[in-house]
Amino acid sequence: MNDEFFMRRALELARRGVGRVNPNPPVGAVVVKNGEILGEGWHERYGGPHAERIAIEKARGKDLRGATLYVTLEPCDHYGKTPPCTDLIIESGITRVVVAMEDPNPLSGNGIKKLRDHGIAVEVGVLREEAAKLCEIFITYVKYRRPFVALKFASTIDGKISDFRGNSKWITDHYRLKSHELRNKYMAIMVGANTVMTDDPLLTCRLEGGRSPRRVILDGRGKLAGGGWRVFSDDVDVYVFTASDAVYPDNVKVFRGEWDVDGVLAKLYEEGIDSVLVEGGASVLSQFLNVADVVHVFFSTRVLGKGLSAFENVEYSLDNAPRFRVERIEHVENEVYMELRPCSRE
Amino acid sequence: MNDEFFMRRALELARRGVGRVNPNPPVGAVVVKNGEILGEGWHERYGGPHAERIAIEKARGKDLRGATLYVTLEPCDHYGKTPPCTDLIIESGITRVVVAMEDPNPLSGNGIKKLRDHGIAVEVGVLREEAAKLCEIFITYVKYRRPFVALKFASTIDGKISDFRGNSKWITDHYRLKSHELRNKYMAIMVGANTVMTDDPLLTCRLEGGRSPRRVILDGRGKLAGGGWRVFSDDVDVYVFTASDAVYPDNVKVFRGEWDVDGVLAKLYEEGIDSVLVEGGASVLSQFLNVADVVHVFFSTRVLGKGLSAFENVEYSLDNAPRFRVERIEHVENEVYMELRPCSRE
């Protein structure tokens, strides 16, 4: 049993926290002695105990001298919502710590040094890539001080997101499932006023045990004034960006002014939102195309002919067209799913 | 060594004839005795000897009593360009024949009966599906008395086949290779007059040893009158469909009249063309969408925003949009290739 084996287990545990800990990163930890797992844990909810703490507490009563702690992210060394994990590790008697990646937060990141100063052997970089992928939202959030931006759209093979009548309700089972997984993963979801007026969507995550994303509605002209829409009708936080004087229901947080893409993202960062899933329509997708960290595309193998394309509001010539690389491709029955990453920012 | 093993070899041989024998089907044959291959062959060129004949001649001088012939298609029993294969098989002393599929041509197909009448054991259906796939062009051609129709287009992830300036020259290596494989496979290639005027394409197959498809140009209004275009400038057969009185170069076969899709296909059938690759532009693709037997799509992972879609000349609502199933999907670097088959005609 080598380090990768246990780190893989720690990553597996970490994944259980996806969507439940934002704007914290998902983290997993495993305590091992003589090849035996004595305790394991993951960061389960925002404000709750860290993965290391849970794993060590699970091993309580056992002699941890000679034990190794595997943790997917550098342990914290500061008082946040919880006391520092470093102190706990040092007190526990653990003699070796394997860390997948350093804390990307420029404001923290003293954990490894602190452990070493206390004579603990620390190894860094085991399954680093997997860990970084799992933490990509957190990395973007703390390094670039803006939310991670995910675009999502569903289109036919001829690139149409709705037919010539504006109809776009053609969700299939596979698409629905993936779509709700994305809503669970990202902390907020963004749509334009037109999408609200056309579909009156709920924008909730309907996965069992899923968490609905906060709502960000771009309503420059105040078309949604007065409410009555389903996005305003439950207890999920709603943020509206508008240049109008429109009055919204009391539960809506309204940001007034002339907002551009960077302004919206800066404001969401201020609000502690680490990630946003831009769902549409074409006008909003077009605006956020150039800041996308990932694009999720679902292809339905139909042809619609005339209709609306996802990015109809921008125009590129072949020389300057944004390019992407295929990070993942899945094919289930008559649906194809692609996860695309921008080439320009790599 | 079982029947499937040798039939697989026969299919492998048959594939070497793809693109070289139209409007005949590609066929392969293997003669086996006591588990040893005594002769093999494939139909190499239109008008040339059949696969069975070549395989049996390769085994000349050997005692074929007790031998088995594996052949991917029912042997012919009529005088065409060559004498009937059945007679040759009967004379050879071969005692068993394994056939992948019956001859789909309603005008022939007496081979199996003839062999059995002469006391030869005949088994039918080994790897039938693979054989039928390999012969799909021939099956369509003889059963439905029209060419097999393949559509092909290359689009961005937002469904654009050209940018807002009309530019569409964004061929990549992978795309180029596949594209020329298709030109080799199908007997004719079809484009509209606008494509000729915009790109002045050659429409040749540039694979080593490849065969260029005959050209079918839809030029209803006679825009290409007088010639000067590269499609008229070499020794590949060219067919032009036009409603005009336009004069074309002497080497062009001109069909005058008001042509619709069925009329064009019927005429191509009369001309002995078993398959046509419809390459564009949007107007021609739109016209032939509903008769497509297969759609080959190449996705380049770019975004163009405003621009032309492949089927911009038709409009479907979601209820009646043509649907396809994914027969094959390949992902090479930043290109995705899909082979789609219509759902409706299955």
XYZ file of C-alpha atoms in Angstrom:
692
model
C 0.000 0.000 0.000
C 1.663 3.172 -1.067
C 1.000 6.854 -0.536
C -1.059 7.165 -3.721
C -3.430 4.489 -2.534
C -4.363 6.348 0.631
C -4.333 9.739 -1.040
C -6.787 8.384 -3.583
C -9.034 7.402 -0.694
C -8.684 10.885 0.782
C -9.699 12.404 -2.565
C -12.679 10.094 -2.742
C -13.797 11.318 0.674
C -13.182 14.941 -0.271
C -15.566 14.612 -3.213
C -18.440 14.027 -0.829
C -18.139 17.645 0.245
C -18.511 19.073 -3.276
C -21.253 21.687 -3.265
C -21.657 21.640 0.524
C -18.649 23.623 1.689
C -18.388 26.598 -0.685
C -16.614 28.922 -0.560
C -14.312 26.478 1.234
C -12.606 23.758 -0.783
C -13.661 20.121 -0.434
C -10.995 18.293 1.601
C -10.516 14.668 2.626
C -8.155 13.079 5.171
C -7.097 9.583 6.201
C -5.030 8.480 9.234
C -2.996 5.338 8.570
C -0.692 3.258 10.738
C 1.040 0.076 9.600
C -1.076 0.017 6.470
C -4.317 0.178 8.439
C -6.800 3.048 8.247
C -7.443 4.245 11.799
C -9.661 7.179 10.925
C -10.968 9.128 7.961
C -13.062 12.185 7.328
C -14.007 14.973 4.985
C -15.079 18.565 5.250
C -18.829 18.071 5.294
C -20.357 21.524 5.481
C -19.311 25.157 5.477
C -18.393 26.169 9.041
C -18.122 22.549 10.134
C -14.956 20.773 11.334
C -12.128 20.228 8.857
C -11.356 16.832 7.356
C -8.153 16.392 9.405
C -10.005 16.990 12.655
C -12.687 14.437 11.852
C -10.164 11.806 10.749
C -8.037 12.286 13.862
C -11.054 12.230 16.147
C -12.205 8.987 14.539
C -8.810 7.538 15.546
C -9.164 8.774 19.134
C -7.810 6.399 21.767
C -5.346 4.792 19.377
C -1.617 5.409 19.603
C -0.824 7.665 16.629
C 2.942 7.697 17.097
C 4.332 6.409 13.793
C 1.027 7.120 12.022
C 0.703 9.016 8.717
C -1.971 11.588 7.919
C -3.013 11.863 4.260
C -4.761 15.095 3.448
C -5.758 16.515 0.067
C -4.874 20.116 0.955
C -2.247 21.724 3.195
C -3.652 21.805 6.750
C -4.697 25.223 7.999
C -2.646 27.089 10.576
C -5.075 29.845 11.436
C -8.193 30.435 13.458
C -11.148 30.630 11.106
C -14.507 29.078 11.833
C -12.490 26.347 13.599
C -9.138 26.194 15.442
C -5.967 25.411 13.414
C -5.558 21.831 12.253
C -1.782 22.051 12.594
C -2.002 22.225 16.398
C -4.261 19.216 16.495
C -1.931 17.195 14.246
C 1.089 18.098 16.358
C -0.698 17.150 19.585
C -1.957 13.875 18.111
C 1.509 12.341 17.878
C 1.262 11.768 14.111
C 4.801 11.619 12.776
C 4.300 11.952 9.004
C 1.916 14.021 6.891
C 1.350 13.539 3.153
C -0.255 16.518 1.442
C -1.572 16.519 -2.137
C -1.215 20.259 -2.676
C -0.253 23.474 -0.929
C -2.953 25.894 0.160
C -3.336 28.238 -2.847
C -4.650 31.032 -0.650
C -1.927 33.702 -0.531
C -3.356 34.815 2.815
C -2.785 31.489 4.547
C -0.497 28.601 3.707
C 1.792 28.290 6.679
C 0.653 24.823 7.661
C 3.421 22.764 6.101
C 6.153 24.923 7.603
C 4.576 24.773 11.050
C 4.363 20.960 10.931
C 7.987 20.651 9.821
C 9.106 23.050 12.529
C 7.607 20.592 14.976
C 9.620 17.686 13.598
C 6.866 16.127 11.501
C 7.974 14.687 8.131
C 5.849 16.322 5.443
C 5.632 15.154 1.856
C 3.886 17.331 -0.709
C 2.567 16.646 -4.216
C 1.101 13.139 -4.114
C -1.773 13.181 -6.681
C -1.383 16.923 -6.903
C -3.198 17.196 -10.240
C -6.307 15.396 -9.081
C -6.370 17.487 -5.937
C -5.997 20.722 -7.892
C -8.825 19.725 -10.218
C -11.036 19.016 -7.241
C -10.170 22.410 -5.737
C -10.295 24.418 -8.933
C -13.120 26.618 -7.747
C -11.291 27.449 -4.530
C -8.008 28.077 -6.371
C -9.632 30.562 -8.754
C -11.534 32.213 -5.941
C -8.553 32.871 -3.660
C -5.885 33.472 -6.321
C -7.822 35.677 -8.740
C -10.328 37.083 -6.272
C -13.331 36.366 -8.494
C -15.802 33.489 -8.814
C -14.971 30.496 -10.994
C -17.154 30.880 -14.116
C -18.836 27.842 -15.670
C -20.966 28.180 -18.804
C -23.574 25.605 -19.627
C -25.805 25.170 -22.615
C -27.646 22.446 -24.442
C -27.715 22.535 -28.193
C -28.648 20.479 -31.202
C -25.974 19.230 -33.580
C -26.582 22.308 -35.690
C -25.885 24.510 -32.687
C -29.386 25.639 -31.771
C -30.399 26.239 -28.163
C -34.018 26.875 -29.105
C -36.190 26.389 -32.150
C -37.510 29.118 -34.429
C -40.449 29.601 -32.064
C -38.125 30.141 -29.088
C -38.982 26.776 -27.564
C -36.125 25.134 -25.697
C -37.742 22.592 -23.398
C -36.125 19.425 -24.612
C -34.460 18.109 -21.540
C -33.640 14.411 -21.497
C -32.904 12.219 -18.492
C -29.167 12.146 -18.915
C -29.019 15.868 -19.448
C -31.248 16.536 -16.478
C -29.046 14.512 -14.134
C -25.785 16.118 -15.237
C -27.397 19.496 -15.183
C -28.482 19.140 -11.570
C -25.020 17.862 -10.633
C -23.644 21.152 -11.952
C -26.190 23.151 -9.973
C -25.105 21.268 -6.880
C -21.429 21.893 -7.539
C -21.414 25.610 -8.246
C -22.399 28.048 -5.525
C -24.539 30.316 -7.697
C -26.474 30.113 -10.935
C -26.897 33.015 -13.344
C -29.602 33.720 -15.922
C -30.853 36.770 -17.747
C -34.281 38.348 -17.329
C -35.440 36.950 -20.667
C -34.854 33.392 -19.519
C -36.940 34.057 -16.411
C -39.731 35.564 -18.494
C -39.699 32.797 -21.100
C -39.371 29.719 -18.903
C -40.171 30.939 -15.351
C -37.572 28.394 -14.160
C -37.004 27.276 -10.568
C -33.223 26.965 -10.941
C -33.109 24.552 -8.018
C -31.013 21.415 -7.716
C -33.389 18.479 -7.675
C -30.798 15.820 -6.816
C -31.500 13.894 -3.640
C -29.444 15.552 -0.946
C -28.459 18.271 -3.419
C -28.062 21.938 -2.566
C -29.722 24.599 -4.700
C -27.409 27.344 -5.931
C -27.964 30.996 -5.054
C -29.523 32.910 -7.901
C -27.961 35.716 -9.830
C -30.345 37.443 -12.207
C -29.176 40.004 -14.727
C -32.143 42.304 -15.186
C -30.596 45.488 -16.552
C -33.886 47.053 -17.585
C -35.919 45.922 -14.598
C -38.238 43.664 -16.585
C -38.824 41.417 -13.586
C -40.017 44.254 -11.354
C -42.737 43.384 -8.866
C -41.833 39.711 -8.783
C -44.321 36.922 -9.274
C -41.583 34.766 -10.808
C -40.645 31.426 -9.316
C -37.008 32.457 -8.844
C -38.200 34.925 -6.183
C -40.606 32.568 -4.497
C -38.591 30.331 -2.156
C -35.897 30.815 0.485
C -32.856 30.564 -1.798
C -30.766 33.758 -1.825
C -31.369 35.903 -4.907
C -29.149 38.674 -6.245
C -30.408 40.965 -8.968
C -28.179 43.272 -11.007
C -30.118 46.092 -12.610
C -29.638 49.562 -14.023
C -33.299 50.326 -13.315
C -35.237 51.642 -10.346
C -37.474 48.584 -10.399
C -38.790 47.327 -7.071
C -38.256 43.648 -6.295
C -39.625 41.401 -3.524
C -38.040 41.957 -0.102
C -36.042 38.746 -0.143
C -34.065 39.902 -3.195
C -30.691 41.583 -2.778
C -30.569 44.286 -5.438
C -27.364 45.761 -6.887
C -28.143 48.893 -8.855
C -25.913 50.506 -11.447
C -24.450 49.984 -14.883
C -22.870 46.553 -14.561
C -20.346 44.980 -16.865
C -19.033 41.417 -16.617
C -16.052 42.305 -14.431
C -18.236 44.410 -12.171
C -20.717 41.605 -11.660
C -17.934 39.133 -10.865
C -16.251 41.557 -8.439
C -19.533 42.070 -6.618
C -20.186 38.328 -6.396
C -16.682 37.863 -4.985
C -17.470 40.465 -2.335
C -20.584 38.489 -1.509
C -18.438 35.417 -0.856
C -19.581 33.537 -3.928
C -16.809 31.288 -5.185
C -18.400 30.009 -8.394
C -21.207 30.749 -10.793
C -22.927 28.579 -13.373
C -24.034 30.733 -16.296
C -27.062 28.991 -17.796
C -28.335 31.455 -20.337
C -29.802 32.684 -22.446
C -27.752 33.557 -25.485
C -27.205 37.160 -24.428
C -25.794 36.242 -21.015
C -23.761 33.330 -22.398
C -22.278 35.656 -25.014
C -21.275 38.203 -22.369
C -19.517 35.662 -20.160
C -17.853 33.604 -22.902
C -14.501 35.296 -22.519
C -14.287 34.833 -18.768
C -15.414 31.201 -18.794
C -13.179 28.788 -16.885
C -15.127 25.859 -18.249
C -17.936 25.321 -20.764
C -20.326 22.411 -20.302
C -22.085 21.520 -23.550
C -24.843 18.979 -23.993
C -25.527 17.967 -27.557
C -28.854 16.493 -28.456
C -28.618 14.718 -31.791
C -31.444 16.634 -33.444
C -31.494 19.255 -36.127
C -33.585 22.394 -35.718
C -32.528 24.450 -38.726
C -33.435 28.069 -38.053
C -33.206 29.013 -34.394
C -31.056 30.669 -31.773
C -27.379 29.832 -31.219
C -25.688 29.973 -27.831
C -23.405 32.908 -28.611
C -25.489 34.783 -31.157
C -24.639 38.140 -29.536
C -20.926 38.066 -30.331
C -19.078 37.772 -33.595
C -15.615 36.391 -34.154
C -13.707 35.848 -37.350
C -11.846 32.572 -37.716
C -8.559 34.291 -36.818
C -9.647 35.406 -33.409
C -12.292 32.825 -32.474
C -11.924 31.620 -28.883
C -10.644 28.043 -28.799
C -11.230 25.317 -26.284
C -9.843 21.927 -25.525
C -11.931 18.883 -24.755
C -11.344 17.941 -21.130
C -13.997 15.254 -21.090
C -16.468 13.761 -23.489
C -19.289 11.395 -22.645
C -21.784 9.747 -24.885
C -24.992 8.335 -23.449
C -27.603 7.170 -25.918
C -28.423 10.131 -28.114
C -26.759 12.711 -25.938
C -23.170 13.846 -26.028
C -21.673 15.799 -23.169
C -18.458 17.788 -23.503
C -16.494 19.590 -20.863
C -14.429 22.271 -22.586
C -11.634 24.414 -21.209
C -10.407 27.640 -22.775
C -7.041 27.287 -24.526
C -6.099 30.927 -24.188
C -5.744 30.939 -20.439
C -3.395 27.935 -20.156
C -10.178 -21.637 -35.395
C -13.833 -21.095 -35.943
C -15.944 -19.670 -38.741
C -15.934 -16.180 -37.277
C -12.164 -16.080 -37.339
C -11.940 -16.700 -41.076
C -14.951 -14.533 -41.861
C -13.279 -11.698 -40.007
C -10.290 -12.149 -42.273
C -12.571 -12.125 -45.316
C -14.127 -8.848 -44.110
C -10.678 -7.381 -43.603
C -9.821 -8.215 -47.194
C -13.134 -6.854 -48.443
C -12.376 -3.468 -46.884
C -9.431 -3.035 -49.240
C -11.918 -2.663 -52.060
C -13.834 0.222 -50.462
C -14.091 3.096 -52.929
C -12.593 1.090 -55.812
C -15.488 -1.130 -56.855
C -18.576 1.127 -56.794
C -21.320 0.541 -57.685
C -20.367 -3.026 -56.773
C -20.056 -3.959 -53.112
C -16.662 -4.638 -51.560
C -16.299 -8.409 -51.079
C -13.634 -10.619 -49.526
C -13.093 -14.391 -49.656
C -10.868 -16.967 -47.981
C -10.380 -20.679 -48.861
C -9.528 -22.801 -45.816
C -8.724 -26.491 -45.409
C -7.805 -28.158 -42.110
C -7.454 -24.749 -40.484
C -4.999 -23.535 -43.090
C -5.641 -20.646 -45.480
C -5.002 -21.923 -49.020
C -6.069 -18.809 -50.872
C -7.620 -15.400 -50.288
C -8.770 -12.471 -52.336
C -10.948 -9.424 -52.577
C -12.852 -7.587 -55.260
C -10.193 -5.079 -56.257
C -11.727 -2.911 -58.941
C -14.998 -2.433 -60.758
C -15.166 -4.898 -63.663
C -12.336 -6.987 -62.236
C -12.598 -10.593 -61.011
C -14.722 -11.339 -57.938
C -13.205 -12.130 -54.567
C -14.170 -15.845 -54.734
C -12.450 -16.265 -58.094
C -9.218 -14.700 -56.869
C -9.193 -16.751 -53.657
C -9.839 -20.018 -55.512
C -7.244 -19.224 -58.150
C -4.687 -18.538 -55.444
C -5.376 -22.068 -54.186
C -4.929 -23.583 -57.666
C -3.214 -26.969 -57.712
C -4.297 -27.815 -54.177
C -6.933 -30.441 -53.461
C -10.003 -28.440 -52.385
C -12.176 -31.430 -51.488
C -13.118 -30.878 -47.853
C -12.201 -27.185 -48.074
C -14.423 -24.310 -46.904
C -14.914 -21.030 -48.734
C -15.617 -17.969 -46.553
C -17.175 -15.117 -48.473
C -18.664 -11.877 -47.175
C -21.551 -11.827 -49.665
C -23.611 -14.530 -51.387
C -21.698 -15.632 -54.517
C -23.173 -14.473 -57.806
C -24.952 -16.868 -60.116
C -25.212 -14.721 -63.216
C -23.106 -13.499 -66.096
C -22.202 -9.870 -65.467
C -18.790 -8.413 -66.166
C -17.467 -11.855 -65.176
C -18.836 -15.453 -65.322
C -20.834 -16.764 -62.314
C -18.824 -17.560 -59.196
C -21.167 -20.434 -58.321
C -19.961 -22.522 -61.270
C -16.363 -21.969 -60.313
C -17.023 -22.971 -56.687
C -18.850 -26.132 -57.760
C -16.056 -27.123 -60.139
C -13.369 -26.423 -57.533
C -14.450 -29.307 -55.308
C -15.045 -27.023 -52.298
C -17.523 -28.829 -50.038
C -18.651 -26.094 -47.663
C -19.380 -22.393 -48.129
C -19.861 -19.890 -45.298
C -21.590 -16.686 -46.347
C -21.920 -13.569 -44.167
C -25.021 -12.225 -45.859
C -27.397 -12.896 -48.743
C -27.183 -10.788 -51.877
C -29.600 -7.888 -51.199
C -30.153 -7.340 -54.918
C -33.718 -8.472 -55.672
C -32.599 -9.077 -59.257
C -29.979 -11.664 -58.375
C -29.542 -13.776 -55.249
C -29.775 -17.321 -56.506
C -26.240 -18.269 -55.550
C -26.909 -20.022 -52.255
C -29.679 -22.164 -53.718
C -27.522 -23.167 -56.667
C -24.647 -24.237 -54.407
C -26.967 -26.270 -52.189
C -28.558 -27.894 -55.226
C -25.082 -29.143 -56.053
C -24.631 -30.724 -52.632
C -22.476 -28.008 -51.103
C -23.145 -27.270 -47.425
C -23.906 -23.559 -47.126
C -24.039 -21.636 -43.874
C -25.368 -18.104 -43.878
C -25.186 -15.251 -41.351
C -21.708 -15.441 -39.824
C -20.809 -11.808 -38.924
C -23.827 -10.674 -40.849
C -24.000 -7.263 -39.172
C -20.417 -6.347 -39.984
C -20.915 -7.482 -43.558
C -24.111 -5.481 -43.925
C -22.405 -2.365 -42.569
C -19.604 -2.817 -45.063
C -22.129 -3.201 -47.891
C -24.531 -0.493 -46.788
C -24.023 1.568 -49.897
C -24.741 -1.412 -52.147
C -27.764 -2.456 -50.066
C -29.347 0.976 -50.349
C -28.503 1.221 -54.030
C -30.067 -2.089 -55.091
C -32.961 -2.202 -52.614
C -34.162 1.390 -52.815
C -32.869 2.177 -56.300
C -31.238 5.438 -55.250
C -27.765 6.464 -54.116
C -26.787 6.186 -50.464
C -26.757 9.760 -49.140
C -24.034 10.923 -46.753
C -24.008 14.465 -45.384
C -20.832 16.004 -44.101
C -20.136 19.293 -42.419
C -17.644 20.824 -40.061
C -18.885 23.170 -37.411
C -17.826 24.995 -34.284
C -19.306 24.070 -30.923
C -21.877 26.802 -31.428
C -22.918 25.221 -34.722
C -21.330 27.583 -37.212
C -19.952 26.337 -40.518
C -18.556 29.747 -41.428
C -17.892 32.993 -39.615
C -19.848 36.230 -40.020
C -17.626 37.102 -42.999
C -18.450 33.799 -44.723
C -14.978 32.396 -44.099
C -14.903 28.636 -43.530
C -11.328 27.563 -44.226
C -10.389 26.064 -40.904
C -9.456 22.553 -41.813
C -7.230 20.713 -39.365
C -5.084 17.644 -39.976
C -7.440 15.167 -38.391
C -10.409 16.616 -40.187
C -8.577 16.639 -43.505
C -7.668 12.958 -43.262
C -11.183 11.796 -42.340
C -12.642 14.049 -44.951
C -10.537 12.526 -47.725
C -11.404 9.035 -46.492
C -15.047 9.928 -47.046
C -14.318 11.238 -50.534
C -12.614 7.949 -51.306
C -15.505 5.897 -49.972
C -18.458 7.554 -51.681
C -18.744 7.444 -55.446
C -19.810 11.061 -55.941
C -19.537 14.351 -54.098
C -22.167 17.078 -54.222
C -21.889 20.817 -53.673
C -23.937 23.853 -54.580
C -22.888 26.592 -56.984
C -22.242 28.998 -54.101
C -19.641 26.690 -52.593
C -17.852 26.534 -55.951
C -17.942 30.317 -56.280
C -16.808 30.958 -52.716
C -14.042 28.367 -52.351
C -13.297 27.202 -55.919
C -12.617 23.769 -54.412
C -10.976 20.807 -56.169
C -13.166 18.187 -54.449
C -10.543 15.534 -55.089
C -9.421 12.795 -52.744
C -5.836 13.524 -51.789
C -5.179 10.240 -49.964
C -2.320 8.186 -51.357
C -3.906 5.631 -53.648
C -7.281 7.296 -53.130
C -9.914 7.721 -55.826
C -11.549 11.096 -56.410
C -15.335 11.072 -56.392
C -17.367 12.150 -59.403
C -18.722 15.656 -58.984
C -22.351 16.620 -58.755
C -22.945 20.360 -58.851
C -26.322 21.891 -58.164
C -26.360 25.087 -60.172
C -30.060 25.835 -60.598
C -29.541 29.367 -61.867
C -26.534 28.660 -64.046
C -24.126 30.784 -62.023
C -21.159 28.639 -63.048
C -21.800 29.101 -66.778
C -18.723 29.239 -68.953
C -16.568 27.346 -66.494
C -13.179 28.500 -65.312
C -13.752 26.749 -62.000
C -11.395 24.063 -60.779
C -14.198 21.484 -60.533
C -14.413 21.554 -64.349
C -10.688 21.499 -64.969
C -9.527 17.878 -64.656
C -10.654 14.488 -65.978
C -13.048 13.586 -63.158
C -16.656 13.152 -64.353
C -18.843 16.167 -63.580
C -22.644 16.289 -63.539
C -24.424 19.622 -63.343
C -28.099 20.005 -62.489
C -29.505 23.298 -63.660
C -32.791 24.966 -64.574
C -30.902 27.445 -66.756
C -29.719 27.478 -70.365
C -26.186 28.114 -69.219
C -23.386 26.632 -71.322
C -20.769 24.561 -69.494
C -17.425 23.143 -70.628
C -17.674 20.096 -72.941
C -16.566 17.592 -70.336
C -19.584 18.408 -68.127
C -22.716 16.274 -68.312
C -25.605 18.689 -67.936
C -29.088 17.746 -66.705
C -31.526 20.532 -67.416
C -34.897 21.005 -65.777
C -36.521 21.866 -62.472
C -34.868 19.402 -60.122
C -35.977 18.458 -56.662
C -34.111 16.158 -54.282
C -35.854 12.971 -55.416
C -35.341 13.873 -59.050
C -31.635 14.443 -58.553
C -31.258 11.124 -56.720
C -33.247 9.242 -59.375
C -31.050 10.688 -62.111
C -27.863 9.794 -60.229
C -29.185 6.251 -59.817
C -29.741 6.066 -63.564
C -26.156 7.174 -64.034
C -25.010 4.210 -61.955
C -23.938 6.278 -58.970
C -24.377 4.281 -55.769
C -23.505 6.935 -53.202
C -23.126 10.653 -52.830
C -21.339 12.735 -50.224
C -23.193 16.020 -49.751
C -20.579 18.541 -48.614
C -22.433 21.838 -48.681
C -23.151 24.624 -48.390
C -26.023 25.227 -46.009
C -28.620 25.368 -48.752
C -27.698 21.972 -50.216
C -27.244 20.375 -46.785
C -30.691 21.648 -45.796
C -32.281 20.156 -48.906
C -30.769 16.718 -48.422
C -31.177 16.496 -44.634
C -34.304 14.379 -44.826
C -32.873 11.802 -47.194
C -29.554 11.445 -45.355
C -28.529 7.864 -44.560
C -25.661 9.134 -42.451
C -24.400 12.502 -41.228
C -20.691 12.995 -40.608
C -20.038 15.943 -38.297
C -16.670 17.375 -37.371
C -16.695 19.699 -34.404
C -13.910 22.158 -33.941
C -13.873 23.417 -30.363
C -14.094 27.089 -31.248
C -16.848 29.628 -30.888
C -17.742 31.939 -33.759
C -20.864 33.647 -32.466
C -22.724 35.116 -35.432
C -22.359 33.044 -38.586
C -23.962 30.450 -40.781
C -25.392 27.162 -39.484
C -25.405 23.927 -41.476
C -29.181 23.723 -41.903
C -30.105 27.401 -41.867
C -32.541 26.919 -44.780
C -34.989 24.676 -42.937
C -36.964 25.220 -39.766
C -38.253 22.564 -37.404
C -40.052 22.936 -34.134
C -38.925 20.717 -31.291
C -41.836 18.344 -31.883
C -40.870 17.453 -35.412
C -37.103 17.960 -35.397
C -35.260 15.132 -37.151
C -33.410 12.970 -34.646
C -30.251 10.960 -35.027
C -28.376 8.387 -33.060
C -24.642 8.418 -32.475
C -23.129 5.498 -34.352
C -19.565 6.504 -33.661
C -17.772 9.259 -31.823
C -14.070 10.020 -31.950
C -12.120 12.645 -30.143
C -8.684 13.632 -31.398
C -7.076 16.638 -29.747
C -9.450 19.547 -30.200
C -11.606 17.883 -32.820
C -14.627 15.702 -32.251
C -15.999 13.535 -35.008
C -19.493 12.047 -34.887
C -21.142 9.621 -37.237
C -24.893 10.054 -36.913
C -27.695 7.893 -38.272
C -31.289 9.011 -38.679
C -33.641 7.522 -36.054
C -36.737 7.822 -38.183
C -35.746 5.314 -40.804
C -34.903 2.451 -38.445
